[in-house]
Tab-separated table of C-alpha atoms in Angstrom:
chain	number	residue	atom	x	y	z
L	17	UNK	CA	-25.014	76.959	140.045
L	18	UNK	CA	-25.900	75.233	137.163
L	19	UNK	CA	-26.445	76.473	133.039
L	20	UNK	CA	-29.467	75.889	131.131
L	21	UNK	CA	-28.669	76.339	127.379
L	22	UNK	CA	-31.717	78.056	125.375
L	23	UNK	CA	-31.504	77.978	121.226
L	24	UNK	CA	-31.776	81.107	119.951
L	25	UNK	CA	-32.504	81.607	115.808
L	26	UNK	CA	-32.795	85.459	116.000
L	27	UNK	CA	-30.127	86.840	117.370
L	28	UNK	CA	-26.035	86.041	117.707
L	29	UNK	CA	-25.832	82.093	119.145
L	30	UNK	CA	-26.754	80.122	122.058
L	31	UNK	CA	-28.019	81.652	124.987
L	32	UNK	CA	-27.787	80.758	128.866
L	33	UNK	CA	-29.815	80.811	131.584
L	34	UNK	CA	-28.289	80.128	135.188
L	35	UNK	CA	-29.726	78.444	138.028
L	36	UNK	CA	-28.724	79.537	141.308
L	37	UNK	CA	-30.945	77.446	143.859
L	38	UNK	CA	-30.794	76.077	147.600
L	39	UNK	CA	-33.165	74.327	148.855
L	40	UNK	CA	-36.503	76.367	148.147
L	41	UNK	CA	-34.370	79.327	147.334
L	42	UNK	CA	-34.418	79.541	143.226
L	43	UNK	CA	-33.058	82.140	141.055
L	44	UNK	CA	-32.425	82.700	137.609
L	45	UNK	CA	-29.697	84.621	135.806
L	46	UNK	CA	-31.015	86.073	132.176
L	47	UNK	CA	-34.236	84.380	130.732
L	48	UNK	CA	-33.999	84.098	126.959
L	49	UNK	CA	-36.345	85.447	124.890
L	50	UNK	CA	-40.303	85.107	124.827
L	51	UNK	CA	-40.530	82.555	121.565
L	52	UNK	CA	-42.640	79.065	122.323
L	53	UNK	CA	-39.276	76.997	121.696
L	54	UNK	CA	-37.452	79.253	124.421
L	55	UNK	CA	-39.963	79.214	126.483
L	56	UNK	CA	-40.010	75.503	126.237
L	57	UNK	CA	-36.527	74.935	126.636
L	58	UNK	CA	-36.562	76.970	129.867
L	59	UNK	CA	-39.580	75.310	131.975
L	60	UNK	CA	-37.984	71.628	130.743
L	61	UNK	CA	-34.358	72.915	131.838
L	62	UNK	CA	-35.799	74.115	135.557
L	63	UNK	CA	-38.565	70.871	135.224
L	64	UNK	CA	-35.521	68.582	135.116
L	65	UNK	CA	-34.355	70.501	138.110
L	66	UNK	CA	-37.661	69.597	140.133
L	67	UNK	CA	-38.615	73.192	139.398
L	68	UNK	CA	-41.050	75.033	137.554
L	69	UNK	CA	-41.575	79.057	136.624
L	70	UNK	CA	-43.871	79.600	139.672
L	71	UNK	CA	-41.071	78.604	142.182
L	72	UNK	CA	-38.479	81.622	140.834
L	73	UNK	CA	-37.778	83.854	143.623
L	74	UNK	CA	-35.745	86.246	142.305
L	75	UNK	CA	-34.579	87.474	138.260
L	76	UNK	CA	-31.241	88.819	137.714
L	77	UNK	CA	-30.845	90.131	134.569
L	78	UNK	CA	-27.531	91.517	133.055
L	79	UNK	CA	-29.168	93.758	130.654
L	80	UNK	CA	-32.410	94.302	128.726
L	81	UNK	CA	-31.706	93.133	125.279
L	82	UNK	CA	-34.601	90.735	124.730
L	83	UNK	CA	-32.518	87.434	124.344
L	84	UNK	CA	-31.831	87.910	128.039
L	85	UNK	CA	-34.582	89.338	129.306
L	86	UNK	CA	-37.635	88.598	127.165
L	87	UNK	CA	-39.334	86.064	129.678
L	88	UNK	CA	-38.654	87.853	132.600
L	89	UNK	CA	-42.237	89.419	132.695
L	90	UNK	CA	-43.757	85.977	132.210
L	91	UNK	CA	-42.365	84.220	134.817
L	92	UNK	CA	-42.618	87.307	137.386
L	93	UNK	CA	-46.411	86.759	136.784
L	94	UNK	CA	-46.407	83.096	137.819
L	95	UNK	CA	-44.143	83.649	140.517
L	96	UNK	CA	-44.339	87.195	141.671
L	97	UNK	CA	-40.429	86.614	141.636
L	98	UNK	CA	-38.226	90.136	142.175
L	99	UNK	CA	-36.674	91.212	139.061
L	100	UNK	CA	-33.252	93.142	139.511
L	101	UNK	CA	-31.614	94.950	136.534
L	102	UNK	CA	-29.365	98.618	136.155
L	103	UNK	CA	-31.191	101.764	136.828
L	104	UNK	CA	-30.479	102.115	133.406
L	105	UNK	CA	-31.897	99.476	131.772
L	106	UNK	CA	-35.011	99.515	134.091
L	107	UNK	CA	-37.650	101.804	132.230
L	108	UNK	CA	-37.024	99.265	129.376
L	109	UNK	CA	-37.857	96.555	130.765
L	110	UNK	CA	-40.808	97.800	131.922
L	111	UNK	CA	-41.325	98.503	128.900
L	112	UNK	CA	-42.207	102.424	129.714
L	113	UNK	CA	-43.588	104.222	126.871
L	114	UNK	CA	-41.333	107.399	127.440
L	115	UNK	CA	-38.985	105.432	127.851
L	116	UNK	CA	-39.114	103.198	124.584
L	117	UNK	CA	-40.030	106.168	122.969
L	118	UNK	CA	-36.717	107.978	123.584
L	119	UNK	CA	-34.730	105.177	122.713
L	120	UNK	CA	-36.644	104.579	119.113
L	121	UNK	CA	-36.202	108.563	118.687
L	122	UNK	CA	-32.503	108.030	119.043
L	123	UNK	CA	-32.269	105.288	116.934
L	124	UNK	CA	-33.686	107.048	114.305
L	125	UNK	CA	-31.409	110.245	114.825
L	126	UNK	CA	-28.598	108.135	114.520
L	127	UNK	CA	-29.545	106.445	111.541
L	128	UNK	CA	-29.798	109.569	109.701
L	129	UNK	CA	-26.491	111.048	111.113
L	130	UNK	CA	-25.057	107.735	109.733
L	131	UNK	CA	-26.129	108.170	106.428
L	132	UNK	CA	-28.424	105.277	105.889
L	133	UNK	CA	-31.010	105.515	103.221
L	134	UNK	CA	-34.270	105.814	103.200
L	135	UNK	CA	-34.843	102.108	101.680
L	136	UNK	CA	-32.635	100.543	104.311
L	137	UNK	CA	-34.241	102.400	107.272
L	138	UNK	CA	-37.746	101.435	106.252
L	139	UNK	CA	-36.037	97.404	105.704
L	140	UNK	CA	-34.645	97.952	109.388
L	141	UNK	CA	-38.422	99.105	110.759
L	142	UNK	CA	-39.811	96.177	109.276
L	143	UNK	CA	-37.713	93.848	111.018
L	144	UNK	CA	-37.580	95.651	114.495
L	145	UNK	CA	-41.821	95.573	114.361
L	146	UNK	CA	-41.677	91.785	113.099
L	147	UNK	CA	-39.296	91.154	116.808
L	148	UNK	CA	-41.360	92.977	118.695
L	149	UNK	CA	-43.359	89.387	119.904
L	150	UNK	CA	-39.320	88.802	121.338
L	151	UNK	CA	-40.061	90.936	124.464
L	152	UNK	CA	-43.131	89.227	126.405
L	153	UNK	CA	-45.100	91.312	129.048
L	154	UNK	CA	-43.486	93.238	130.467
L	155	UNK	CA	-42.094	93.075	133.819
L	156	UNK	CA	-41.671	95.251	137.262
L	157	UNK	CA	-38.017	95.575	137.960
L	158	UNK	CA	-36.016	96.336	141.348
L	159	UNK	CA	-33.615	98.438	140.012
L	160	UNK	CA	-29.672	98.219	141.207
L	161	UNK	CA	-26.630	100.022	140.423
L	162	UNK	CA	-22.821	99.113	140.464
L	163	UNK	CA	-21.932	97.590	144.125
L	164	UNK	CA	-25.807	96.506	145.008
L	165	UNK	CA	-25.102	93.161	146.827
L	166	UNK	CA	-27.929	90.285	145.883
L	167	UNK	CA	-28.720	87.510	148.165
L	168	UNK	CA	-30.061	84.924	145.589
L	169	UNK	CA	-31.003	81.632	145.310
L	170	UNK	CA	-28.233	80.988	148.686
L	171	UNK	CA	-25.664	82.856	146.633
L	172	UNK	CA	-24.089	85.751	146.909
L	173	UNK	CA	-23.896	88.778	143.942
L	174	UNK	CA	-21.922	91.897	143.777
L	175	UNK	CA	-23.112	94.046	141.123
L	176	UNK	CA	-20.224	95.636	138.594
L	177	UNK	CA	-21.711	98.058	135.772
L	178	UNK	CA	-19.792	97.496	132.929
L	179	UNK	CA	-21.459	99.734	129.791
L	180	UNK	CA	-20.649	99.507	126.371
L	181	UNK	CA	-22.802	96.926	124.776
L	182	UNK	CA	-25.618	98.146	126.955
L	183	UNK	CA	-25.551	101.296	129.165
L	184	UNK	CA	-26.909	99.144	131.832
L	185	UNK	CA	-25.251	95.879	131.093
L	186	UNK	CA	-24.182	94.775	134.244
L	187	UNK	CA	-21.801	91.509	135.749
L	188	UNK	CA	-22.092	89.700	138.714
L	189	UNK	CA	-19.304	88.650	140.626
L	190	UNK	CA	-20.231	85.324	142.785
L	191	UNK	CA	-18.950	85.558	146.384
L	192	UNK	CA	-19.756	83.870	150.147
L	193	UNK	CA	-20.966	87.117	151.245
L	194	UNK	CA	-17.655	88.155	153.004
L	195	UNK	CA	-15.898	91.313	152.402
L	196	UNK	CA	-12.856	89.427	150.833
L	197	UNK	CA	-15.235	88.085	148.214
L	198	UNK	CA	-16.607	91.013	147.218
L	199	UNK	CA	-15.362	93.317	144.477
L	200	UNK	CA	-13.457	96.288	145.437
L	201	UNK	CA	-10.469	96.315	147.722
L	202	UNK	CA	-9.178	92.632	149.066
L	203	UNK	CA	-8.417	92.184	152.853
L	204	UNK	CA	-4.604	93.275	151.447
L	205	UNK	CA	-5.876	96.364	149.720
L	206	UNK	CA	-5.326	95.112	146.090
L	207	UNK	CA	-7.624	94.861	143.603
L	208	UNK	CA	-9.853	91.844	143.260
L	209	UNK	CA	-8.468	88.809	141.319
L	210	UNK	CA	-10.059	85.675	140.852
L	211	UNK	CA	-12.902	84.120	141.618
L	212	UNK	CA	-15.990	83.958	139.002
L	213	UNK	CA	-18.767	86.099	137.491
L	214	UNK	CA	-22.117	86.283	135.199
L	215	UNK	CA	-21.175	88.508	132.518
L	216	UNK	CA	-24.122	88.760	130.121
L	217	UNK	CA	-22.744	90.131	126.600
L	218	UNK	CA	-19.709	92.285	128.383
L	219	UNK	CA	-17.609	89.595	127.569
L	220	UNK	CA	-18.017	86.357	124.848
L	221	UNK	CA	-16.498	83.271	123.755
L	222	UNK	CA	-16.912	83.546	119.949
L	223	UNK	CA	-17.431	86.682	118.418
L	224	UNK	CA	-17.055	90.567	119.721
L	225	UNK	CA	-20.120	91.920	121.487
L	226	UNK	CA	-21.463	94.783	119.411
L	227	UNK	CA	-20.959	98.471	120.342
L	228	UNK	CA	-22.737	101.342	118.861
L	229	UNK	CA	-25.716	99.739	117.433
L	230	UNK	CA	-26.410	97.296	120.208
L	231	UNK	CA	-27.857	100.087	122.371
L	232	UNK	CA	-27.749	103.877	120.947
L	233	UNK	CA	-28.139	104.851	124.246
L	234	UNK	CA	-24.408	105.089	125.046
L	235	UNK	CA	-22.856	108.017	124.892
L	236	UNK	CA	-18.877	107.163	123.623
L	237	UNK	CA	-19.372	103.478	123.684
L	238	UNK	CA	-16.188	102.679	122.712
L	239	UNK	CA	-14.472	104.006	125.262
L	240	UNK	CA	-17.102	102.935	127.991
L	241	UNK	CA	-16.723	99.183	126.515
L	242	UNK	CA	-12.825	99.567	126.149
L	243	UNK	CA	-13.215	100.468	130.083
L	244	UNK	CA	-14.863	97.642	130.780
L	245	UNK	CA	-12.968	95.393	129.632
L	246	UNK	CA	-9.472	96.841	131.443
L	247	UNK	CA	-11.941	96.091	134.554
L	248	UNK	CA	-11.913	92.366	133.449
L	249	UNK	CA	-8.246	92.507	133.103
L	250	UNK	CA	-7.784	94.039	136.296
L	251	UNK	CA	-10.329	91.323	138.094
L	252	UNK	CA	-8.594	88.804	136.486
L	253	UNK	CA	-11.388	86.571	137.364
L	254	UNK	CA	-10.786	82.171	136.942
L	255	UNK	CA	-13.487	82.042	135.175
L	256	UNK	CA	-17.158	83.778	133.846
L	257	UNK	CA	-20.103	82.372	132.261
L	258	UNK	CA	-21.157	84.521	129.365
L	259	UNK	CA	-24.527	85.158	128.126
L	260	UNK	CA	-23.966	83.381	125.433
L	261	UNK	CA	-22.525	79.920	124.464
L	262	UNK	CA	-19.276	78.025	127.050
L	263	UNK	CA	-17.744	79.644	130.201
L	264	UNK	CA	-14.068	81.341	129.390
L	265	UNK	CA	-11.725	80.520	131.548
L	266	UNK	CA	-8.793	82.951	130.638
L	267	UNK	CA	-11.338	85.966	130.519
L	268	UNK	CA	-8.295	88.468	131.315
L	269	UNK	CA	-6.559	87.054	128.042
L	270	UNK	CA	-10.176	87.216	126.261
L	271	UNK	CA	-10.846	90.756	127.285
L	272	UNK	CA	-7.212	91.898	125.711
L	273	UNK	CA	-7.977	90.057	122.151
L	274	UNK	CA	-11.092	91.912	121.619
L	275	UNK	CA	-9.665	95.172	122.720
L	276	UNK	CA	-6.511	93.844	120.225
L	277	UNK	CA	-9.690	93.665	117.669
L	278	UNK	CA	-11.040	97.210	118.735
L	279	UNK	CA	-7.458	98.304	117.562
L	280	UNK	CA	-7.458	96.482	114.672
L	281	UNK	CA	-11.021	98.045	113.548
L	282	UNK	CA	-9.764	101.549	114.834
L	283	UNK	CA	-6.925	100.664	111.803
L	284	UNK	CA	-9.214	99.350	109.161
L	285	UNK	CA	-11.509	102.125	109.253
L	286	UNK	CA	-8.558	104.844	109.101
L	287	UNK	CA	-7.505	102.447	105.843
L	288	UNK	CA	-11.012	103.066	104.231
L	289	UNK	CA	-10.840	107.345	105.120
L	290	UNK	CA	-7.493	107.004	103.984
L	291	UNK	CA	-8.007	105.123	100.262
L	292	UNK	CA	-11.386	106.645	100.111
L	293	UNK	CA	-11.855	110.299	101.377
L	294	UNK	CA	-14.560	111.154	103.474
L	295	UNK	CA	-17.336	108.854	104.457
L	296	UNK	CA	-20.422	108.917	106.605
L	297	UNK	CA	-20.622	105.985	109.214
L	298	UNK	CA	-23.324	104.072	106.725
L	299	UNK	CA	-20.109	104.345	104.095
L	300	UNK	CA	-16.921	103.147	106.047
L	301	UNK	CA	-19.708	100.466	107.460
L	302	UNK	CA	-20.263	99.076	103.479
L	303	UNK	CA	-16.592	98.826	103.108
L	304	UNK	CA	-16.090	97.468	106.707
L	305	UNK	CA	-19.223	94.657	106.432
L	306	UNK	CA	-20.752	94.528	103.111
L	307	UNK	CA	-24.313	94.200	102.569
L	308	UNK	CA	-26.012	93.907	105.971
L	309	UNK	CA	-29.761	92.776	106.927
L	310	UNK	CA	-31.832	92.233	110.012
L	311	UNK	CA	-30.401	93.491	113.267
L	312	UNK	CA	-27.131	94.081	112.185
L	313	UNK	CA	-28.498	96.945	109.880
L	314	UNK	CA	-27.886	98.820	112.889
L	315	UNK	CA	-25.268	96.810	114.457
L	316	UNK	CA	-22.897	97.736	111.203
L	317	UNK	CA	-23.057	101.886	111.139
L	318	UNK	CA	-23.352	101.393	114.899
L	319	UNK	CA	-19.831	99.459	115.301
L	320	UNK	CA	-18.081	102.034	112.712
L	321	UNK	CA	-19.817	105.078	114.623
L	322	UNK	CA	-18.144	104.149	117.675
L	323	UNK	CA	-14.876	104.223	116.009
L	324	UNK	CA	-15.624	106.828	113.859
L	325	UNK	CA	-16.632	108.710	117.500
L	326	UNK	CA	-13.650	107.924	119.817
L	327	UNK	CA	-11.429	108.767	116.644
L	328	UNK	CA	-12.791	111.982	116.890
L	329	UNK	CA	-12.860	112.679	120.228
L	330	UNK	CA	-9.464	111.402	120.433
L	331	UNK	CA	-8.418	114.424	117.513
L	332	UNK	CA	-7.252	111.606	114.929
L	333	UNK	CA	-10.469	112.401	112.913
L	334	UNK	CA	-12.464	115.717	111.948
L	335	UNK	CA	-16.000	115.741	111.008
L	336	UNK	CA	-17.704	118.688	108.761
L	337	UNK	CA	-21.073	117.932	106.656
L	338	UNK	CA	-21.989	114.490	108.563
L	339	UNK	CA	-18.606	112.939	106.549
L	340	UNK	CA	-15.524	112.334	108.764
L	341	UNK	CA	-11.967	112.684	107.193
L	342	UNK	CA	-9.042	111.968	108.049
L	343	UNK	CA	-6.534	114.531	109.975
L	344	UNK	CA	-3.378	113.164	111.227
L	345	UNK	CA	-3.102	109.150	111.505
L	346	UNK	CA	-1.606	108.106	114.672
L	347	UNK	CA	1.515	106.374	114.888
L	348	UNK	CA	0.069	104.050	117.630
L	349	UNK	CA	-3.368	103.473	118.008
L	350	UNK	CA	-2.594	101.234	121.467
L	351	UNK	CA	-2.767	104.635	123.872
L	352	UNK	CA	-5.580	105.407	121.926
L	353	UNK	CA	-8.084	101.968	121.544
């Protein structure tokens, strides 16, 4: 296996692209997005490798956000490589009309619900229709679910949905092919612990992968994200290579700091209904993140929604005339976040 680092202006940070190859076997893991530099970057990285885009085999994407899988299309037409992403993610990478239809009819549901203005809306439009050169053709995916085993590039892939960031954000855990490898139950009947995984955005080095905003697809994404990441505690894998920027190492230890900073959130945005009264999501976002532009004018309402949501559902928060207040504040958000 081997990393190929991509630059990447428009969105959070570096971006990888793994190499799984043997012999004439060549895969790729995630393909940055479709931008001349990237594009670049990618056919040197594999050139340097004695390869070029025609020789890909197989695509394995972790999710359809176009910093992973913007190239895929491209280099499925050179190659006539297999693509493989979630069942969920699929129709967008396909780039379906219904499909990216629904998803910008959501959006803009949500927006409203969240109280944004009409100003900032129109500002976040502008910018969405300015990335839209991002995604490339688009491509024909194979799609998978959690538990499809891969046979790529002479390596082995167990597929584990893990939702939040993206409803069909997947990792792959890297195995020999035997059972004992394999996610699930080991030859003791324990749980899985070790060994190493691609983990797209589920789980980064730097900076919390956003929930809410990232895909308004997911129905209570806090508490699907906060589920994945007890399933990276429970893995306990030695190490995973991120979408994004180095490989962690201790990705148990980094999967209970960022639910430690889901908590924290959970707390700062009872501290804003608390000194402030009511608020809509666009409101506790303002006090949360400031002024906001680009993506995260979505990313911002997004993240506070999905506190603002699990709060909710969890009874800590009512909600009456698109405002949430405040009913009782827990005395320990840990059961709750």
């Amino acid at each position: 296996m081997d990393r190929i680092t991509l630059g990447n202006e428009e969105f959070e940070g570096r971006n990888n692209a793994y190499v799984l190859a043997d012999g004439d076997e060549l895969a790729l893991v995630d393909t940055g997005v479709a931008t001349d530099d990237i594009r670049t970057d990618l056919r040197d990285g594999l050139a340097k490798r004695g390869y070029e885009f025609a020789d890909v085999d197989d695509i394995v994407l972790t999710h359809f956000h176009v910093d992973h899988a913007g190239l895929a299309g491209e280099i499925q037409r050179e190659s006539d490589a297999t693509v493989y992403v979630h069942e969920a993610d699929a129709p967008l990478v396909e780039q379906d009309e219904a499909a990216v239809a629904a998803l910008e009819e959501r959006r803009e549901a949500l927006l409203e619900e969240w109280g944004l203005p009409e100003d900032v809306r129109a500002e976040l439009r502008s910018f969405l229709a300015d990335a839209t050169h991002l995604e490339g053709p688009s491509a024909e995916p194979t799609p998978i679910e959690d538990g499809t085993v891969l046979e790529v590039g002479g390596t082995t892939l167990e597929t584990v949905h893990a939702p939040g960031h993206a409803a069909g954000l997947c990792c792959f855990e890297i195995g020999d092919g035997s059972e004992t490898s394999r996610g699930g139950e080991a030859a003791d009947g324990g749980s899985r612990t070790g060994g190493e995984a691609f983990v797209g955005d589920a789980v980064l080095p730097v900076y919390t992968p956003n929930v809410g905003g990232a895909d308004v697809r997911v129905e209570r994404p806090l508490e699907r994200y906060a589920e994945t990441l007890r399933t990276f505690v429970d893995r306990g894998y030695d190490r995973v290579w991120p979408g994004h920027r180095d490989p962690i190492e201790e990705s148990s230890e980094r999967a209970r700091t960022i639910l430690a900073h889901h908590r924290e959130r959970s707390e700062n945005v009872l501290d804003v209904l608390e000194e402030h009264g009511p608020a809509d999501a666009w409101t506790v976002s303002a006090h949360l993140f400031g002024d906001l532009e680009g993506i995260h004018i979505v990313h911002g309402p997004g993240e506070a929604y999905a506190h603002l949501d699990h709060l909710r559902h969890e009874g800590v928060l009512g909600y009456a005339d698109g405002e949430y207040h405040l009913e009782e504040r827990p005395t320990d958000l840990e059961a709750l976040v």
